[in-house]
Amino acid sequence: MATGQGSAGNVIAALCSFFVPGLGQLLQGRVLSAILWFLGACIAFVVTWLLTLSLLPFGWFVVSVFACINAALYRRPPG
């Protein structure tokens, strides 16, 4: 998969990360980053739920936006 900013691979990874934080990073081969984004989204969801006592996934949404941006801007190191 091409891995420059704006490449088709990064666009697909960004879309995947928007729906499931970390999935795009996993597609890019960044396993640790994928796990951390997913755990961050889960923690944000729980904190949001505890503070608001509703199932509005606002925390999950915020983390997913940042994971999406992270996947879209990723550049594979040369080599």
CSV table of C-alpha atoms in Angstrom, one decimal:
chain,number,residue,atom,x,y,z
A,1,MET,CA,0.0,0.0,0.0
A,2,ALA,CA,1.3,3.5,-0.8
A,3,THR,CA,2.1,5.4,2.4
A,4,GLY,CA,2.6,9.0,1.7
A,5,GLN,CA,0.3,11.8,2.9
A,6,GLY,CA,-2.8,11.9,0.8
A,7,SER,CA,-2.1,8.4,-0.7
A,8,ALA,CA,-5.0,6.0,-1.3
A,9,GLY,CA,-3.7,3.8,1.5
A,10,ASN,CA,-3.7,6.6,4.0
A,11,VAL,CA,-7.2,7.7,3.0
A,12,ILE,CA,-8.5,4.2,3.5
A,13,ALA,CA,-6.7,4.0,6.9
A,14,ALA,CA,-8.1,7.3,7.9
A,15,LEU,CA,-11.7,6.2,7.1
A,16,CYS,CA,-11.2,3.0,9.0
A,17,SER,CA,-9.8,4.9,12.0
A,18,PHE,CA,-12.8,7.2,12.0
A,19,PHE,CA,-15.2,4.3,12.6
A,20,VAL,CA,-12.9,2.2,14.8
A,21,PRO,CA,-10.0,4.1,16.3
A,22,GLY,CA,-6.8,2.2,15.7
A,23,LEU,CA,-8.0,0.2,12.8
A,24,GLY,CA,-6.3,2.4,10.3
A,25,GLN,CA,-3.1,2.3,12.2
A,26,LEU,CA,-3.4,-1.5,12.2
A,27,LEU,CA,-3.9,-1.5,8.4
A,28,GLN,CA,-0.7,0.6,8.2
A,29,GLY,CA,1.2,-2.1,10.2
A,30,ARG,CA,1.5,0.0,13.4
A,31,VAL,CA,0.2,-2.5,15.9
A,32,LEU,CA,1.2,-0.7,19.1
A,33,SER,CA,-0.2,2.6,17.9
A,34,ALA,CA,-3.5,0.8,16.9
A,35,ILE,CA,-3.8,-0.8,20.4
A,36,LEU,CA,-3.1,2.6,22.1
A,37,TRP,CA,-5.7,4.5,20.0
A,38,PHE,CA,-8.3,1.8,20.6
A,39,LEU,CA,-7.7,1.8,24.4
A,40,GLY,CA,-7.7,5.6,24.4
A,41,ALA,CA,-11.1,5.5,22.7
A,42,CYS,CA,-12.5,2.9,25.2
A,43,ILE,CA,-11.2,5.0,28.1
A,44,ALA,CA,-12.7,8.2,26.7
A,45,PHE,CA,-16.0,6.4,26.1
A,46,VAL,CA,-16.1,5.2,29.7
A,47,VAL,CA,-15.2,8.6,31.1
A,48,THR,CA,-17.8,10.3,29.0
A,49,TRP,CA,-20.4,7.8,30.1
A,50,LEU,CA,-19.5,8.2,33.8
A,51,LEU,CA,-19.7,12.0,33.6
A,52,THR,CA,-22.9,12.2,31.6
A,53,LEU,CA,-24.6,8.9,32.4
A,54,SER,CA,-25.7,8.6,28.8
A,55,LEU,CA,-24.6,6.4,26.0
A,56,LEU,CA,-23.7,9.4,23.8
A,57,PRO,CA,-20.2,8.3,22.6
A,58,PHE,CA,-18.7,11.8,22.6
A,59,GLY,CA,-15.4,10.7,24.0
A,60,TRP,CA,-15.1,7.9,21.5
A,61,PHE,CA,-15.9,10.4,18.7
A,62,VAL,CA,-13.2,12.8,19.7
A,63,VAL,CA,-10.6,10.1,19.9
A,64,SER,CA,-11.7,8.7,16.6
A,65,VAL,CA,-11.2,12.1,14.9
A,66,PHE,CA,-7.7,12.4,16.2
A,67,ALA,CA,-6.9,8.7,15.2
A,68,CYS,CA,-8.3,9.5,11.7
A,69,ILE,CA,-6.0,12.5,11.4
A,70,ASN,CA,-3.0,10.5,12.7
A,71,ALA,CA,-3.6,7.8,10.1
A,72,ALA,CA,-4.1,10.3,7.3
A,73,LEU,CA,-0.8,12.2,8.1
A,74,TYR,CA,1.3,9.1,8.6
A,75,ARG,CA,4.5,8.8,6.5
A,76,ARG,CA,6.4,5.5,6.5
A,77,PRO,CA,10.1,6.1,7.5
A,78,PRO,CA,12.4,5.7,4.5
A,79,GLY,CA,14.3,2.5,4.2
